[in-house]
Coordinates of C-alpha atoms and ligand atoms in Angstrom, one line a residue:
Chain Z
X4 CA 1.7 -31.6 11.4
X5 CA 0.0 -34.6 12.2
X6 CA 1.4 -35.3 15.4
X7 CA -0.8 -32.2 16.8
X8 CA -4.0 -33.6 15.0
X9 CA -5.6 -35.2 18.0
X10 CA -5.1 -31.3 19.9
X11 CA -7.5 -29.3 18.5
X12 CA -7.7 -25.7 18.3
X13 CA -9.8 -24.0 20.9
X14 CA -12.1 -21.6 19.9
X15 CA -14.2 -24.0 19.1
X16 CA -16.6 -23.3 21.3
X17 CA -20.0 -23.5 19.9
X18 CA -21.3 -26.6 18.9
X19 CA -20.4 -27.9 15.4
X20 CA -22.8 -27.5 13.1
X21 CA -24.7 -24.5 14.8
X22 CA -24.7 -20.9 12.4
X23 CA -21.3 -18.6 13.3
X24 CA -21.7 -16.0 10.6
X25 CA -24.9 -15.5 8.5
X26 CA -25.4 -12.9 6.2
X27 CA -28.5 -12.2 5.1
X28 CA -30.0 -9.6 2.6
X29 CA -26.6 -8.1 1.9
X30 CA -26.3 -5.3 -0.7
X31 CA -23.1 -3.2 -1.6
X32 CA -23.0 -0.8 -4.0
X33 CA -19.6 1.3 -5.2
X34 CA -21.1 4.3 -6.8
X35 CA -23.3 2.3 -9.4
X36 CA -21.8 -0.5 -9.4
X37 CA -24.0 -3.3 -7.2
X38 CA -20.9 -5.6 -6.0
X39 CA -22.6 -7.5 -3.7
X40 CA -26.2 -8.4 -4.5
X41 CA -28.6 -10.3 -1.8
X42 CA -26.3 -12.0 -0.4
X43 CA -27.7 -14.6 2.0
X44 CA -25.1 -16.9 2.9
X45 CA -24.8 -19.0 6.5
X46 CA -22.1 -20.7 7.2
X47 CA -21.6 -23.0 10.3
X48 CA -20.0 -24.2 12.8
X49 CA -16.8 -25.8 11.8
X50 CA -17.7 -25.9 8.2
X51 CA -15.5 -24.8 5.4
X52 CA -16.8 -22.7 2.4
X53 CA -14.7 -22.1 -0.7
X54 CA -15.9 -19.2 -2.4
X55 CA -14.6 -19.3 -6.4
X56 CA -16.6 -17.4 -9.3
X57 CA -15.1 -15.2 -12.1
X58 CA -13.1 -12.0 -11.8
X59 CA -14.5 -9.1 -10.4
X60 CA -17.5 -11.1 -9.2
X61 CA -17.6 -10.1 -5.6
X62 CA -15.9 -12.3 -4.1
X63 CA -13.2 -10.2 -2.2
X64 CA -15.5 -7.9 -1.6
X65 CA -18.0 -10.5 0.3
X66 CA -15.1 -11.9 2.2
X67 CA -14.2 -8.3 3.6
X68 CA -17.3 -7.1 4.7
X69 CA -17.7 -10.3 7.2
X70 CA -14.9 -8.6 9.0
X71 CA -16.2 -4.7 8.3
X72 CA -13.1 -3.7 6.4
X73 CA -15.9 -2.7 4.1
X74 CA -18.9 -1.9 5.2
X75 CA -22.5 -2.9 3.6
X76 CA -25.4 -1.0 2.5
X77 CA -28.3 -3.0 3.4
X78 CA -29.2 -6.4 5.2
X79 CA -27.7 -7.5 8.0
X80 CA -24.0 -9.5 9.0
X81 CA -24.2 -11.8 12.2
X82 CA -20.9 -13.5 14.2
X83 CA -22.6 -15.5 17.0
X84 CA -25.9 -14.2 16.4
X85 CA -24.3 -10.9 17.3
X86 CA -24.6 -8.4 14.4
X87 CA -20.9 -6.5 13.6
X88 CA -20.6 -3.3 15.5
X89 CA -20.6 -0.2 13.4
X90 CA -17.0 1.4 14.9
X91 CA -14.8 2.1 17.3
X92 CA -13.6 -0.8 20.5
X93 CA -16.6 -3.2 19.7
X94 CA -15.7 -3.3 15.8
X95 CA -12.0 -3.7 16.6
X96 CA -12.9 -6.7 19.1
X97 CA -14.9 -8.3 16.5
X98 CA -12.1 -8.1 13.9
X99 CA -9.7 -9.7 16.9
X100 CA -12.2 -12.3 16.4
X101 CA -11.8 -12.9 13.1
X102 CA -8.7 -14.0 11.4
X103 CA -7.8 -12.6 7.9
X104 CA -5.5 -13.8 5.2
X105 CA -4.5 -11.6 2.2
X106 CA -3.9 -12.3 -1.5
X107 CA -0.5 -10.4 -0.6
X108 CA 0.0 -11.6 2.9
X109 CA 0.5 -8.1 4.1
X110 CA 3.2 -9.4 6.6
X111 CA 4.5 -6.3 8.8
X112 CA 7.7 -5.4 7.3
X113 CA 9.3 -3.5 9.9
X114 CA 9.0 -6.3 12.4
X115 CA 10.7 -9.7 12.5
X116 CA 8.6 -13.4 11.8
X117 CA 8.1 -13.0 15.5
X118 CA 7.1 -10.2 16.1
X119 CA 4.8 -10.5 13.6
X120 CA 2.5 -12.9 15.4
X121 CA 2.7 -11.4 18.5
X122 CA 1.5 -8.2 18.0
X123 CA -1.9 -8.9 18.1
X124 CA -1.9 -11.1 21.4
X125 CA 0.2 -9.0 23.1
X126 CA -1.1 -5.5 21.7
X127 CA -4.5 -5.9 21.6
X128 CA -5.3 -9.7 23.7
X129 CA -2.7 -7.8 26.4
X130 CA -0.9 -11.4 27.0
X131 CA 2.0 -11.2 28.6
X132 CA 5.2 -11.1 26.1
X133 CA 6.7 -14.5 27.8
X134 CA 3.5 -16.1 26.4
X135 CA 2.6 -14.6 23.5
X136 CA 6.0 -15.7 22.2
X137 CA 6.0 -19.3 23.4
X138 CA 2.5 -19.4 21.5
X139 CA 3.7 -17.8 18.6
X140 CA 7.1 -20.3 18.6
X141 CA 4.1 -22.8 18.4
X142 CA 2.6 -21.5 15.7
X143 CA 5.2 -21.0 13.2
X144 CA 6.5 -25.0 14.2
X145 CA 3.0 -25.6 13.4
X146 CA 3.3 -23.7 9.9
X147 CA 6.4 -25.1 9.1
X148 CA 8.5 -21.6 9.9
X149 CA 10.1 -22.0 13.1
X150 CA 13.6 -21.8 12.4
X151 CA 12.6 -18.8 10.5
X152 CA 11.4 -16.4 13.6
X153 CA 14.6 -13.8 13.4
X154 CA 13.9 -13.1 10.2
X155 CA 11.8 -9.9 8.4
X156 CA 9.2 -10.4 5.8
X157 CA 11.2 -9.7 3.0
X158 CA 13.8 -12.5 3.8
X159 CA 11.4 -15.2 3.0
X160 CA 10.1 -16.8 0.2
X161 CA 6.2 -15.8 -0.6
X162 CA 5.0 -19.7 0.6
X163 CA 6.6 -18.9 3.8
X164 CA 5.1 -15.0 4.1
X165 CA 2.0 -16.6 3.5
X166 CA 2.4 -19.2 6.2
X167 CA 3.7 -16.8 9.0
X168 CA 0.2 -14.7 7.7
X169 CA -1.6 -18.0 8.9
X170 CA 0.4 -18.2 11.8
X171 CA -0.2 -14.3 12.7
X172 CA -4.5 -14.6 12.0
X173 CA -4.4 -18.0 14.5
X174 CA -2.6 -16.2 16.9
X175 CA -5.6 -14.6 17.9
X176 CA -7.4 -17.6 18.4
X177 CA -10.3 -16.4 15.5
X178 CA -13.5 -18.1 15.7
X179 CA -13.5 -17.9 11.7
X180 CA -10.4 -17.6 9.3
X181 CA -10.8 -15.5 6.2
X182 CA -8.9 -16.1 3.0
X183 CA -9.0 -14.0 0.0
X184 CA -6.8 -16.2 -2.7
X185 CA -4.2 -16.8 0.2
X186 CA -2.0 -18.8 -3.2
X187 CA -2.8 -16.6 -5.9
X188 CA 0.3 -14.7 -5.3
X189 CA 2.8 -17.3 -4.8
X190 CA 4.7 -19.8 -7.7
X191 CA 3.6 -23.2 -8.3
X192 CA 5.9 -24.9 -6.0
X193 CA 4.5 -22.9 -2.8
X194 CA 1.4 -23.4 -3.0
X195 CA 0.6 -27.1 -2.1
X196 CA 3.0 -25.9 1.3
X197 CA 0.5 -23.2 1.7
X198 CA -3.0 -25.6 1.0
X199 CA -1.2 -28.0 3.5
X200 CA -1.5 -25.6 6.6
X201 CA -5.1 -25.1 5.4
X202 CA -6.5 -28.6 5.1
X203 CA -4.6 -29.2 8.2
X204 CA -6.4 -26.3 10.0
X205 CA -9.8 -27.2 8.2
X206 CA -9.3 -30.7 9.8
X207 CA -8.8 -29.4 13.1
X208 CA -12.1 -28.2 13.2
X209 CA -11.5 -24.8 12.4
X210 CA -14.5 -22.5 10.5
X211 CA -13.2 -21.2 7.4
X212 CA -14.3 -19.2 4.5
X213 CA -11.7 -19.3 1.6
X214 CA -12.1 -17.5 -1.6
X215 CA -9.6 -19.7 -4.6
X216 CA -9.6 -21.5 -7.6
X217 CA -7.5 -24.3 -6.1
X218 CA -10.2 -27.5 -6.9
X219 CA -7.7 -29.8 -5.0
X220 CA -8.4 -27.7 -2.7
X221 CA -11.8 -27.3 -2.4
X222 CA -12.6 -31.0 -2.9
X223 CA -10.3 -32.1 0.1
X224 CA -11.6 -29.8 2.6
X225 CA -14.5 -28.0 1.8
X226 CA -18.2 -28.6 2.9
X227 CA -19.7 -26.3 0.6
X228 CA -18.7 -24.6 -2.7
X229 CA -20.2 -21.1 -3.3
X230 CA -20.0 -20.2 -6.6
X231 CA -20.5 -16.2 -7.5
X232 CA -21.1 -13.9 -10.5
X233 CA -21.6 -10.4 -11.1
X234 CA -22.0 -9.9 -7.3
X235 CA -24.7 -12.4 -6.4
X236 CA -24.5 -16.1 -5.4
X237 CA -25.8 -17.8 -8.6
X238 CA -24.4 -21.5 -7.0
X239 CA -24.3 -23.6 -4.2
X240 CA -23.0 -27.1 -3.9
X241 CA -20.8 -29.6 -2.0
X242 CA -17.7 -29.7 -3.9
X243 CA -17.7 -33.0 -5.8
X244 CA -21.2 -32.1 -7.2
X245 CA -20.3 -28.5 -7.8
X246 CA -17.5 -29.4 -10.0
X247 CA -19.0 -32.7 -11.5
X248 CA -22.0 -31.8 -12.4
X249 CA -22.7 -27.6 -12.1
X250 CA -26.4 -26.3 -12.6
X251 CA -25.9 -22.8 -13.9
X252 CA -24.5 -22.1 -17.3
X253 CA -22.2 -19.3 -15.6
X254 CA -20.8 -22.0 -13.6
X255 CA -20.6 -24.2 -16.2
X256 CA -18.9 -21.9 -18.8
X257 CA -16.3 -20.6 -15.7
X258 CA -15.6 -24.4 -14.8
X259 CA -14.8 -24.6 -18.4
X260 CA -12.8 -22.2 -18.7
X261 CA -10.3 -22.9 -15.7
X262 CA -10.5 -26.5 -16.7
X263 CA -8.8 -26.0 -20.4
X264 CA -5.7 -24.6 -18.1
Chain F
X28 CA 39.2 35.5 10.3
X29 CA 41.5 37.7 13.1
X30 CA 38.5 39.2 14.5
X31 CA 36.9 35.8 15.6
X32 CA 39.7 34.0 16.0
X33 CA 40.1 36.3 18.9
X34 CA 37.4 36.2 20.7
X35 CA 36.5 32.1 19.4
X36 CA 34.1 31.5 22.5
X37 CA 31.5 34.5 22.0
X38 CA 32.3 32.3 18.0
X39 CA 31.0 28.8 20.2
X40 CA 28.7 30.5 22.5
X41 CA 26.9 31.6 19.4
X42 CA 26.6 28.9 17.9
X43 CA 25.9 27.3 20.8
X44 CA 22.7 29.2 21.2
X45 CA 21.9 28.3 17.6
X46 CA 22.3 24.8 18.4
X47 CA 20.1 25.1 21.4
X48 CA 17.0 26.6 19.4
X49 CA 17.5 23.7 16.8
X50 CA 18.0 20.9 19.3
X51 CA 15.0 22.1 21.3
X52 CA 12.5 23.2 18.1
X53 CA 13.7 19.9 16.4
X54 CA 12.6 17.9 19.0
X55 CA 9.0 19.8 20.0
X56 CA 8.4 20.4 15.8
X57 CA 8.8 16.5 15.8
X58 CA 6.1 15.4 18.5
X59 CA 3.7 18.5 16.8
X60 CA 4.2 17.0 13.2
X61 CA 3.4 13.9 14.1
X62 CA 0.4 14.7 16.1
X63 CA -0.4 16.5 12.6
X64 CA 0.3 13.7 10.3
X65 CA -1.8 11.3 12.4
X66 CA -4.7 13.7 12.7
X67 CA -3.9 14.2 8.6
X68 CA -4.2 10.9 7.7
X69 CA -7.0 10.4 10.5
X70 CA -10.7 9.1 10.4
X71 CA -11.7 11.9 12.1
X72 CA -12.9 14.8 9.5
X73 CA -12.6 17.4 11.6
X74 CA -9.3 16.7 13.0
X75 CA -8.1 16.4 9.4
X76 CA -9.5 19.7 8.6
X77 CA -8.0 21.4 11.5
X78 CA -4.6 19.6 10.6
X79 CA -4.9 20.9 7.0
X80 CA -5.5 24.7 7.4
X81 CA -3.2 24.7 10.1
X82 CA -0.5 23.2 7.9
X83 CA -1.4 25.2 4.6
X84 CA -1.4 28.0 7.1
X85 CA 2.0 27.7 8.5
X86 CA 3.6 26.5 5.7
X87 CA 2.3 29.7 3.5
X88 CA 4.0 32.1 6.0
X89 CA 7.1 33.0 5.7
X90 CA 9.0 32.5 8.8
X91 CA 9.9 36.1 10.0
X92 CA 6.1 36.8 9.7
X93 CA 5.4 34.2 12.4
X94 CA 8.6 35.4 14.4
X95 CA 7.5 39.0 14.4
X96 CA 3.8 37.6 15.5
X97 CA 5.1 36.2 18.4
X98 CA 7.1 38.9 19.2
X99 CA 5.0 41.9 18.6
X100 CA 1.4 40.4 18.5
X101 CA 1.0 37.3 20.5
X102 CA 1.8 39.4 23.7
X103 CA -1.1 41.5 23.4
X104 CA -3.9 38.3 23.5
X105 CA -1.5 37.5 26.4
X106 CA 0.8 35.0 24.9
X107 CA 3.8 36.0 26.3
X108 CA 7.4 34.3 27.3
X109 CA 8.6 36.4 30.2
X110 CA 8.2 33.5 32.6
X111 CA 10.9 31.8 30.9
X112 CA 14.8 32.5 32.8
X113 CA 16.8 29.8 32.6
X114 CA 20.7 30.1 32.9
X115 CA 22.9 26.6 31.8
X116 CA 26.3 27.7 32.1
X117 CA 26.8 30.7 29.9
X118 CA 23.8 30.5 28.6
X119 CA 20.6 32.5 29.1
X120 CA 17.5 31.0 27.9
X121 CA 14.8 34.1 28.0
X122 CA 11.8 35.2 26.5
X123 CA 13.1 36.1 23.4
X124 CA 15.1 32.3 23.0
X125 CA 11.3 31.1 24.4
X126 CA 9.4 33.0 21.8
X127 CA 12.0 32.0 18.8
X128 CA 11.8 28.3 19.7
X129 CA 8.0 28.7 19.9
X130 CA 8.1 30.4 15.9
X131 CA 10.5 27.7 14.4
X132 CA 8.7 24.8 16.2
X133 CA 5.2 25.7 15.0
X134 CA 6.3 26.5 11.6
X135 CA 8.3 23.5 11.4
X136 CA 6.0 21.0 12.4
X137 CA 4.1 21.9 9.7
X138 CA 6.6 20.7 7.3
X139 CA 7.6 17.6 9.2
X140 CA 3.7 16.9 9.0
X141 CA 4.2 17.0 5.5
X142 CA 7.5 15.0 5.1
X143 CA 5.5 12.2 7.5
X144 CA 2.8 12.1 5.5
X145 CA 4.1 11.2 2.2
X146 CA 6.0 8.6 4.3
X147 CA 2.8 7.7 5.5
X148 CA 1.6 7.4 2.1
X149 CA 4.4 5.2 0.8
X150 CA 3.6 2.3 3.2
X151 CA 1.1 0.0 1.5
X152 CA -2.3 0.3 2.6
X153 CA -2.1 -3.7 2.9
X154 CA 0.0 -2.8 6.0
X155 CA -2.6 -1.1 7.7
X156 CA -5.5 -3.1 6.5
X157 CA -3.5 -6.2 7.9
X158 CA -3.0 -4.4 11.5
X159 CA -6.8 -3.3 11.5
X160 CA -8.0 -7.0 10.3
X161 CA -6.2 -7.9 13.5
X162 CA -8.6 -6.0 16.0
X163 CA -6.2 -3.0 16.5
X164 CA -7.9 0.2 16.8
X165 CA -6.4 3.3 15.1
X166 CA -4.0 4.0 17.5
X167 CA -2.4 1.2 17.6
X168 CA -2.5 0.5 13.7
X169 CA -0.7 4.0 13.4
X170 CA 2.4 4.1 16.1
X171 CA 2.3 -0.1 16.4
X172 CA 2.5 -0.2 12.2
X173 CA 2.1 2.8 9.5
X174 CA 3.9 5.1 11.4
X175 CA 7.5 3.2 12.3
X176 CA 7.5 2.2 8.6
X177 CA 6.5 5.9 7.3
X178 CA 9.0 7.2 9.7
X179 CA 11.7 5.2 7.8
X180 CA 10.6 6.0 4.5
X181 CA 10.2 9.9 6.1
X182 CA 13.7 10.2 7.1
X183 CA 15.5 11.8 3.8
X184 CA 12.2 14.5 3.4
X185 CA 12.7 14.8 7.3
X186 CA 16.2 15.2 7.5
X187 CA 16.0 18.0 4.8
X188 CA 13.4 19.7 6.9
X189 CA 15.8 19.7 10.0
X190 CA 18.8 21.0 8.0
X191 CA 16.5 23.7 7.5
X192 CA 15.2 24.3 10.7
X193 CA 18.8 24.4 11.8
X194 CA 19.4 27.2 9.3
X195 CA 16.1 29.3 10.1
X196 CA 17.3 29.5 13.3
X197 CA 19.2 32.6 12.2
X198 CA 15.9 34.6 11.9
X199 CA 16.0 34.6 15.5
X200 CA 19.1 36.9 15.1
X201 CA 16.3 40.0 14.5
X202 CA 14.5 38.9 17.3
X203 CA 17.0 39.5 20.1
X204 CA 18.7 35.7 20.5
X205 CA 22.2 36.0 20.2
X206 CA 22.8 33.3 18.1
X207 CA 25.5 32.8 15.1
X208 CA 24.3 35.4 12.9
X209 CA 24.1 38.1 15.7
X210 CA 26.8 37.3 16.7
X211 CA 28.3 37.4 13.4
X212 CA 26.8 41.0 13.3
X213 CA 28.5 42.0 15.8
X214 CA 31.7 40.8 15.0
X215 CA 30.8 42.6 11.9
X216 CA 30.3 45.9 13.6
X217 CA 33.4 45.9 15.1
X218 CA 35.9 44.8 12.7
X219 CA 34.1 46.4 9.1
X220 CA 37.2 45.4 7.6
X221 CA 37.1 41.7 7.7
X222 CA 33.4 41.5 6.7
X223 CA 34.4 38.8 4.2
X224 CA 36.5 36.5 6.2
X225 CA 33.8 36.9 9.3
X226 CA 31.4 35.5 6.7
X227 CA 33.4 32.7 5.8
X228 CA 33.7 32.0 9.5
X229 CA 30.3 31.4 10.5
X230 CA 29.8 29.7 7.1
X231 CA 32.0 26.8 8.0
X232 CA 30.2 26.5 11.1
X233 CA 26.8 26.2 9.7
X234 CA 28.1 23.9 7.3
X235 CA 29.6 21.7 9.7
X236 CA 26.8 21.7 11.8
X237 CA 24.7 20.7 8.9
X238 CA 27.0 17.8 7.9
X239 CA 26.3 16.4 11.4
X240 CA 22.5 16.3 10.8
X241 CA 22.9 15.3 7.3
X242 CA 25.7 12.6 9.1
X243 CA 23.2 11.1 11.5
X244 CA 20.2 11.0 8.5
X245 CA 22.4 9.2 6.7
X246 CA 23.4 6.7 9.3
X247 CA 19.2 5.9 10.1
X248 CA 18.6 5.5 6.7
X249 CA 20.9 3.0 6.0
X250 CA 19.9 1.3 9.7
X251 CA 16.7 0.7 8.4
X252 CA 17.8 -0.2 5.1
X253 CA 19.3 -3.0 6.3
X254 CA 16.9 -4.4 8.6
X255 CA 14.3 -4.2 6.2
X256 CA 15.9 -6.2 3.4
Ligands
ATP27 N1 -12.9 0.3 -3.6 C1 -13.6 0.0 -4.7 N2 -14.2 1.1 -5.3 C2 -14.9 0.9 -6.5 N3 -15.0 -0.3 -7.0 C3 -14.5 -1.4 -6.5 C4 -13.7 -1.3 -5.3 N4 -13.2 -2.5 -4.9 C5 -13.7 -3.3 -5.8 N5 -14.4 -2.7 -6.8 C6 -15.1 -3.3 -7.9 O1 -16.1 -4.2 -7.4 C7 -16.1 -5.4 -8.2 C8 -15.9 -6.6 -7.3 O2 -14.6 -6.6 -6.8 P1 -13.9 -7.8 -6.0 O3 -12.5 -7.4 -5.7 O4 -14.8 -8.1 -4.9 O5 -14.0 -8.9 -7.1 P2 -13.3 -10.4 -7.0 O6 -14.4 -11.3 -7.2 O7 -12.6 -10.5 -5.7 O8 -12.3 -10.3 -8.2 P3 -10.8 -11.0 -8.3 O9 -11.0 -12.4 -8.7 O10 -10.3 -10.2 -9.5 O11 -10.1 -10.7 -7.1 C9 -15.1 -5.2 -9.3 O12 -15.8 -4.8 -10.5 C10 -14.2 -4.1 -8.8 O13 -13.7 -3.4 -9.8
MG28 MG1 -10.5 -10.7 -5.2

C-alpha cells in the first residue's frame, strides 16, 4: 500500500482546507421523533471526521442525508457550495459524487468482485469496459483483493466484502467517502485489514466522514471527532482532546462506558 | 387410445397449437409483468396505482370472462384481430389464435407481476440502496441490480405461473383455436366409445409438456444457485 502513497487520488480538486460539504440548520423528524436536530456541521477539504455518539443518536441517519438517501426537513446541505438536488439526473450525479460504505457492505450478489466495481464507471460514468476494468484491477490490488476478482460476494470473508465495498465507492472517483460503521459487522480479526484501507485513503488526501467506535481509529486519522446524542451534536473536538479530556457529561458517561470494554 | 393413435398428427398439430399460444403468451405476459412489477414497486404513485388495479383487476377475473371479452366485446370499441393471417406450415395463426394469445397474456402478466414482486421483495433493500448511493437512477438500479436478483429468487413462483398458463391455454378450445382440448373434442365426437382412453391421451401430453417447463425451472434455479453461493 505504501508503494502508491506518493500517487494521490485525484478528485482532489479543491484546495485543501476549503468547505466540501456544510450542513447547516439541519432538522429531521420521523413522525415525532426529531433525529436530527440543528445540525450545523462543515467539513473540509481533505479533512477527516469520525462521527461516534450512542445508539440511536443520529448518527446513520446524518451520514445518509449528505448523500439524499434520506431526505431533511429544514436547513440546508451543500457539496461544493452546490446545495443537493431534490430528484431525478442531478440527485443521481451528486450521489456518483459521493462514495458510500455500509455497515453491511451491500456488495451486489449477483455479480462477481469485478463486476462489482465496475458497474458504476461503466453504467453510470459510461467508461469504456476496457478501462473501467483495468481501474477496478487497480483498486482491488490497492484493497488487498486482487486475486479475488472472479469471485461473488458470498465467497469472501466479511473483511474482504467490506474492502471490495471501498474499492466499488472509489471507483467513482467520490469527492467525499461516507462510512456508516464500515467494521461493525465484521470479527475482530477483520477489522484492523479494513481500518488499514481507511487510514491509507485518509492519508492520501481523501475527505472522509466515518461514523465508528474504532478510537485507534479515530486517533490515527481523524482531524475532528463529532460526538452526537439524541440527534444533535453535543461535541466537537480533535481526537486526542475529545477522548482525553471530553467536555460534556454525555460524552463523558459514553466514553466510559465503551472504555470498561 | 385407437382413435388417436390413428390419426397422431391432428394429436401433434394440436398440441402444437397449444404450444404456440403458451410459447408466444409466455413470452409477451413476461415483458408485461415486468413492466408491472417495475411500475409496482416504482416511485411513481400513479404508475403504481395503475399497476395495482390493473393487477387486482385481472387477477380477479376468471379467465373465460376475459376470453369471451375479447371475443364478443372488445370488437365492438374496435379491438379486433382479423388482421392477423399467418400460415407456418400447417399451422394457421388467425384472429381467433390472436385474440386467445391477447386473453392469456394480459391475464397472465398479472400474475407474473405478482410472482416478480415478491421476488422483488426478497432482495435486500441494502441492494438497491447500494446501487442508488452509487449515482444510478431507477432504471438502472432496477434491471442493472433488484431485478436480475428478484428474477432469480422469482423463478419457482414464475415457473408455477407458466405451468399454468400452459394449461389455460385450453380455454382457447371454446373460443375457436384448435388446440389439444378441441381437438380432443373432436376426437371425442367421433369415437364416443373411447372417451376414456382419449382422455388419457391428451393427459400425457399435457403432462409431458409440463414436465419440460417444470424441467427447464428447475435447471435456472439451480444455475443461479450455484453462482450465487
Ligand atoms: N426509517 C425510519 N423510520 C423511523 N425511525 C427511524 C428510521 N430510521 C431510524 N429511525 C430512528 O431514528 C433514530 C436514529 O437512528 P440512526 O440509525 O440514525 O441512529 P444511529 O446513531 O445510527 O444508531 P446506531 O448506533 O444504532 O446505528 C433511532 O431512534 C431510530 O430508531
Ligand atoms: Mg447507525
Amino acid at each position: 500500500m505504501t508503494a502508491l502513497d506518493k500517487n494521490p487520488d485525484p478528485g482532489a480538486t479543491r484546495a485543501p482546507g476549503e468547505p466540501l460539504v456544510v450542513l447547516s440548520g439541519v432538522d429531521k423528524w420521523y413522525g415525532d421523533l426529531h433525529v436530527l436536530q440543528d445540525i450545523n456541521l462543515s467539513v473540509r477539504q481533505g479533512e477527516v471526521v469520525v462521527v461516534i455518539g450512542p445508539s440511536g443518536s443520529g448518527k446513520s441517519t446524518l451520514c445518509r442525508t449528505i448523500n439524499r438517501l434520506e431526505t431533511i426537513d429544514r436547513g440546508s446541505i451543500t457539496l461544493e457550495g452546490r446545495p443537493l438536488p431534490q430528484e431525478g439526473k442531478a440527485l443521481a450525479q451528486l450521489r456518483a459524487e459521493v462514495g458510500m460504505v455500509f455497515q453491511s457492505f451491500n456488495l451486489f450478489a449477483h455479480k462477481t468482485i469485478l463486476e462489482n466495481v465496475t458497474l458504476g464507471p461503466t453504467k453510470v460514468r459510461r467508461q469504456p469496459k476496457a478501462e473501467a476494468d483495468k481501474r477496478a484491477h487497480e483498486l482491488l490490488e490497492r484493497v488487498g483483493v486482487a486475486h479475488q476478482a472472479a469471485k461473488y460476494p458470498a465467497q469472501l470473508s466479511g473483511g474482504q466484502q467490506q474492502r471490495v465495498a471501498i474499492a466499488r465507492a472509489l471507483a467513482m472517483d467520490p469527492k467525499v467517502m461516507l462510512f456508516d460503521e464500515p467494521t461493525s459487522a465484521l470479527d475482530p480479526e477483520m477489522i484492523s485489514e479494513v481500518l488499514e484501507v481507511m487510514v491509507d485513503l485518509a492519508r492520501r488526501g481523501m475527505t472522509m466522514i466515518v461514523v465508528t467506535h474504532e478510537m485507534g481509529f479515530a486517533r490515527t486519522a481523524a482531524d475532528r471527532v463529532v460526538f452526537m446524542a439524541d440527534g444533535a451534536i453535543a461535541e466537537e473536538n480533535d481526537p486526542e482532546s475529545f477522548f482525553t479530556a471530553p467536555q460534556t457529561p454525555r460524552a463523558q458517561d459514553f466514553l466510559g462506558k465503551i472504555l470498561k470494554h | 387410445m385407437q382413435a388417436v393413435l390413428d390419426d397422431f398428427p391432428a394429436y401433434l398439430e394440436a398440441f402444437g397449437y397449444t404450444v404456440f399460444l403458451f410459447l408466444v403468451s409466455g413470452v409477451i405476459s413476461l415483458l408485461i409483468g415486468t413492466v408491472l412489477a417495475a411500475m409496482r414497486v416504482g416511485p411513481v404513485a400513479v404508475l403504481r396505482l395503475v399497476a395495482t388495479v390493473y393487477v387486482s383487476l385481472l387477477r380477479n377475473t376468471p379467465l373465460i370472462i376475459v376470453f369471451a371479452f375479447f371475443a364478443f366485446t372488445a370488437p365492438i370499441f374496435g379491438i379486433r384481430f382479423g388482421w392477423l393471417d399467418v400460415s407456418i406450415g400447417p399451422f394457421d395463426f388467425t384472429a381467433f389464435f390472436g385474440a386467445a394469445v391477447v386473453s392469456l397474456s394480459l391475464y397472465t402478466s398479472a400474475f407474473v407481476c405478482e410472482a416478480l414482486r415478491s421476488g422483488v421483495n426478497a432482495v435486500p433493500l441494502g441492494q438497491a440502496e447500494a446501487a442508488r448511493a452509487l449515482g444510478l437512477p431507477f432504471g438502472g438500479v432496477m434491471t442493472q441490480v433488484v431485478l436480475p436478483q428478484a428474477a432469480r429468487a422469482s423463478i419457482p413462483p414464475l415457473a408455477s405461473v407458466q405451468i399454468a398458463l400452459l394449461k389455460n391455454t385450453s380455454v382457447a378450445a371454446v373460443f375457436g383455436v384448435g388446440e389439444a382440448v378441441s381437438q380432443m373434442r373432436s376426437f371425442n365426437n367421433d369415437n364416443a366409445d373411447q372417451r376414456y382412453t382419449i382422455a388419457l391421451a391428451f393427459v400425457i401430453g399435457y403432462v409431458v409438456l409440463v414436465e419440460v417447463v417444470s424441467f427447464f425451472s428447475a435447471r435456472l434455479e439451480k444455475r443461479y444457485r450455484v453462482t450465487t453461493a
